Coordinates of C-alpha atoms in Angstrom, one line a residue:
G1 CA 18.8 4.0 -21.1
A2 CA 16.3 4.0 -23.9
I3 CA 13.2 6.2 -24.6
S4 CA 10.7 4.9 -27.2
S5 CA 7.6 7.0 -27.6
G6 CA 4.4 6.8 -29.6
F7 CA 4.9 10.4 -30.8
T8 CA 8.2 12.1 -29.9
G9 CA 10.9 10.6 -27.8
I10 CA 12.0 13.9 -26.2
Y11 CA 10.1 17.1 -26.7
G12 CA 11.5 20.4 -25.3
T13 CA 9.5 23.6 -25.3
S14 CA 10.0 27.1 -23.8
T15 CA 8.2 30.4 -24.2
T16 CA 10.7 32.6 -22.2
G17 CA 14.2 31.2 -22.3
D18 CA 16.6 28.7 -23.7
I19 CA 16.4 24.9 -23.9
V20 CA 19.4 22.5 -23.5
I21 CA 18.9 18.8 -24.1
D22 CA 21.9 16.5 -23.4
I23 CA 21.7 12.9 -24.7
G24 CA 24.4 10.6 -23.2
S25 CA 26.5 8.1 -25.1
A26 CA 24.5 5.1 -23.7
A27 CA 21.1 6.6 -24.5
T28 CA 18.7 5.8 -27.3
V29 CA 15.8 8.2 -28.1
R30 CA 13.1 7.1 -30.6
G31 CA 9.6 8.3 -31.5
S32 CA 7.1 7.3 -34.0
H33 CA 7.0 10.8 -35.4
F34 CA 10.4 12.2 -34.4
G35 CA 13.2 11.1 -32.1
V36 CA 13.6 14.7 -30.7
G37 CA 11.5 17.8 -31.2
T38 CA 12.2 21.4 -29.9
E39 CA 10.1 24.6 -29.8
T40 CA 11.1 28.0 -28.5
T41 CA 9.6 31.5 -28.7
T42 CA 12.5 33.8 -27.7
G43 CA 15.3 31.5 -26.7
L44 CA 17.8 29.1 -28.3
A45 CA 17.2 25.3 -28.3
T46 CA 20.5 23.4 -28.1
V47 CA 20.6 19.6 -28.4
N48 CA 23.8 17.8 -27.7
N49 CA 23.6 14.2 -28.8
S50 CA 26.3 11.6 -28.0
G51 CA 23.8 8.6 -28.2
L52 CA 21.2 7.7 -30.8
I53 CA 18.3 9.8 -32.1
A54 CA 16.0 8.1 -34.6
N55 CA 12.5 7.6 -35.8
R56 CA 11.0 4.3 -34.7
A57 CA 10.1 3.4 -38.2
D58 CA 13.5 4.1 -39.7
T59 CA 16.0 1.2 -39.9
G60 CA 18.8 3.3 -41.2
A61 CA 19.4 0.9 -44.0
A62 CA 20.5 2.3 -47.4
S63 CA 17.4 0.8 -49.1
D64 CA 15.1 2.4 -46.5
A65 CA 13.9 5.8 -47.6
G66 CA 13.9 6.8 -43.9
A67 CA 11.8 9.2 -41.9
T68 CA 12.2 12.3 -39.8
G69 CA 14.6 11.9 -36.9
F70 CA 14.6 15.5 -35.6
R71 CA 12.0 18.3 -35.7
A72 CA 12.6 22.0 -35.0
Y73 CA 9.1 23.4 -34.7
T74 CA 9.9 27.1 -34.1
G75 CA 12.7 29.4 -32.9
N76 CA 16.5 29.1 -33.3
T77 CA 17.9 25.6 -33.0
V78 CA 21.4 24.1 -32.8
L79 CA 21.9 20.3 -33.0
N80 CA 25.4 19.0 -32.1
N81 CA 25.8 15.4 -33.0
S82 CA 28.7 13.3 -31.9
G83 CA 26.7 10.1 -31.7
S84 CA 24.2 8.6 -34.2
L85 CA 21.4 10.6 -35.9
I86 CA 19.2 8.4 -38.1
G87 CA 16.6 10.1 -40.4
G88 CA 16.0 13.5 -41.9
V89 CA 15.5 16.9 -40.1
D90 CA 12.3 18.9 -40.4
T91 CA 13.0 22.6 -39.8
T92 CA 10.0 24.1 -41.6
G93 CA 8.9 26.2 -38.7
S94 CA 12.3 27.3 -37.3
A95 CA 13.8 30.8 -37.7
S96 CA 17.3 29.3 -38.0
F97 CA 18.8 25.8 -37.8
T98 CA 22.4 24.6 -37.4
L99 CA 23.4 21.0 -37.5
N100 CA 27.0 20.4 -36.4
N101 CA 27.9 16.8 -37.2
Q102 CA 31.0 16.6 -35.1
A103 CA 34.0 14.3 -35.2
G104 CA 32.8 10.8 -34.4
G105 CA 29.2 11.7 -35.3
V106 CA 27.4 9.7 -38.0
W107 CA 24.3 11.1 -39.7
T108 CA 22.2 8.9 -42.0
P109 CA 19.6 11.4 -43.5
S110 CA 16.5 10.2 -45.1
S111 CA 16.2 10.3 -48.9
G112 CA 13.9 12.8 -50.6
T113 CA 13.5 16.5 -49.9
M114 CA 14.3 18.2 -46.6
P115 CA 13.1 21.9 -46.8
F116 CA 15.2 24.5 -45.0
L117 CA 13.1 27.7 -44.7
G118 CA 15.0 29.7 -42.1
A119 CA 17.0 32.8 -42.9
N120 CA 20.4 31.2 -42.0
D121 CA 20.4 27.4 -42.0
V122 CA 23.8 25.6 -41.7
I123 CA 25.0 22.1 -41.9
S124 CA 28.6 21.6 -40.9
N125 CA 30.1 18.1 -41.2
A126 CA 33.3 17.1 -39.4
G127 CA 32.0 13.5 -38.9
Q128 CA 30.4 11.2 -41.4
I129 CA 27.2 11.5 -43.4
D130 CA 26.0 8.3 -45.0
F131 CA 23.7 8.9 -48.0
R132 CA 21.1 6.3 -48.9
D133 CA 19.8 5.0 -52.2
N134 CA 18.2 7.4 -54.7
W135 CA 18.3 11.2 -54.1
T136 CA 18.6 13.6 -51.2
N137 CA 17.7 17.3 -51.6
F138 CA 18.7 20.0 -49.1
N139 CA 16.2 22.4 -50.5
G140 CA 16.8 26.0 -49.3
L141 CA 19.9 25.4 -47.2
E142 CA 22.1 28.4 -47.1
T143 CA 25.4 26.8 -46.1
F144 CA 26.7 23.2 -46.3
I145 CA 30.4 22.8 -45.2
N146 CA 32.3 19.5 -45.4
E147 CA 34.9 20.3 -42.8
S148 CA 38.4 18.9 -42.2
G149 CA 37.9 15.3 -41.2
G150 CA 34.4 15.3 -42.5
H151 CA 33.4 12.3 -44.7
F152 CA 30.7 12.9 -47.3
N153 CA 30.0 9.2 -47.9
M154 CA 27.8 8.4 -51.0
S155 CA 29.1 4.8 -51.2
Y156 CA 26.6 3.9 -48.4
G157 CA 24.0 3.5 -51.1
S158 CA 24.0 0.2 -52.9
G159 CA 24.3 1.4 -56.5
A160 CA 26.1 4.1 -58.5
T161 CA 23.1 6.3 -59.2
D162 CA 22.6 8.2 -55.9
H163 CA 22.3 11.9 -56.1
V164 CA 22.6 14.8 -53.6
I165 CA 21.2 18.3 -54.4
V166 CA 22.5 21.2 -52.3
P167 CA 22.2 25.0 -53.0
N168 CA 25.5 26.2 -51.6
F169 CA 28.4 23.9 -50.8
S170 CA 32.0 24.2 -49.6
A171 CA 34.7 21.8 -48.6
T172 CA 37.7 22.7 -46.5
N173 CA 41.2 21.3 -46.5
G174 CA 41.3 17.7 -45.2
S175 CA 37.7 16.8 -46.0
E176 CA 36.8 13.5 -47.8
F177 CA 34.3 12.3 -50.4
T178 CA 33.4 8.7 -51.5
F179 CA 31.5 7.9 -54.6
N180 CA 30.4 4.6 -56.3
F181 CA 31.1 4.3 -60.0
D182 CA 29.8 1.7 -62.5
A183 CA 31.9 1.8 -65.7
A184 CA 29.3 -0.2 -67.6
G185 CA 26.2 1.7 -66.5
A186 CA 24.3 4.0 -68.9
N187 CA 24.5 7.6 -67.7
N188 CA 21.7 9.1 -65.6
S189 CA 21.0 12.2 -67.7
G190 CA 17.5 11.0 -68.5
V191 CA 16.5 11.5 -64.8
G192 CA 18.6 14.5 -64.2
Y193 CA 21.3 12.8 -62.1
D194 CA 24.3 13.1 -64.4
N195 CA 25.5 15.5 -67.1
S196 CA 28.1 13.2 -68.7
A197 CA 27.7 11.6 -72.1
N198 CA 26.1 8.2 -72.8
G199 CA 28.4 5.2 -72.6
L200 CA 30.8 6.7 -70.1
G201 CA 29.4 4.9 -67.0
T202 CA 27.4 6.2 -64.1
A203 CA 28.4 7.5 -60.7
D204 CA 27.0 8.9 -57.5
T205 CA 26.8 12.7 -57.9
I206 CA 26.5 16.0 -56.1
H207 CA 24.6 18.8 -57.8
V208 CA 25.4 22.3 -56.5
T209 CA 22.6 24.6 -57.7
G210 CA 24.1 27.7 -56.2
T211 CA 27.6 28.5 -55.2
S212 CA 30.5 26.1 -54.6
T213 CA 33.5 27.4 -52.6
P214 CA 36.1 24.6 -52.0
S215 CA 39.4 25.4 -50.3
G216 CA 42.6 23.4 -49.8
V217 CA 42.8 19.7 -50.7
S218 CA 40.1 17.1 -50.3
R219 CA 40.4 13.4 -50.6
V220 CA 38.1 11.8 -53.3
N221 CA 37.5 8.0 -53.2
V222 CA 35.9 6.4 -56.2
L223 CA 34.8 2.8 -55.7
A224 CA 34.2 0.5 -58.6
T225 CA 30.8 -1.3 -58.2
G226 CA 31.1 -3.6 -61.2
G227 CA 31.1 -3.7 -65.0
L228 CA 33.7 -3.1 -67.6
P229 CA 34.4 0.2 -69.3
A230 CA 32.6 0.9 -72.6
A231 CA 34.7 1.6 -75.7
E232 CA 34.2 5.4 -75.3
T233 CA 36.6 7.6 -73.4
G234 CA 35.6 10.7 -71.5
S235 CA 34.6 11.9 -68.0
V236 CA 31.9 11.3 -65.5
S237 CA 30.9 14.3 -63.3
L238 CA 31.0 13.7 -59.6
I239 CA 30.3 17.2 -58.4
Y240 CA 28.7 19.7 -60.8

């Protein structure tokens, strides 16, 4: 079934215990502010999504900056996604937040900054994350892991200038990355997206501001989006 609300599609709150919200594979939950929101005082909020969670205003398109799909107001929160999650996550009031994008799950976060203010916030991706046009900043996130089978897909965006900023990042054996690359494009250093030299083309990039701890072997796909190489030779950074 479908839930479409003028504020939040599903809002779960508890002052004395845990919350568990299960969204089935045939379910769609949308709200004009958030698709799902949780709030706990002492317990743990767990959301298991096999359906669709989204903001009503968010089309999910690469050109759409998006909106907030999930809001963790307070407490400790775990979001397990094996379905579709469209939009960013707002965790500004939560003590800790964990997003497990599981095998089969697709998350299309909004672009812009998502603040993570808890003491131990984690994103684990074993499914697929589709990044939109422009930039996405996981500000304050303690741990981002691209797991085995997880696809960090930057080719969802239309160009070769999309940018992800993450403080601490790791990739395990069997994970996958896809980037767009335009050999004829000027580099992005003027807007902080690229640290390669002029004339070497432009590419989608991941900027790790803290610690990067890769392990094993990851698959890296680079898709040509058009243009011929310039006369210069050199390298374009994809992750730096």
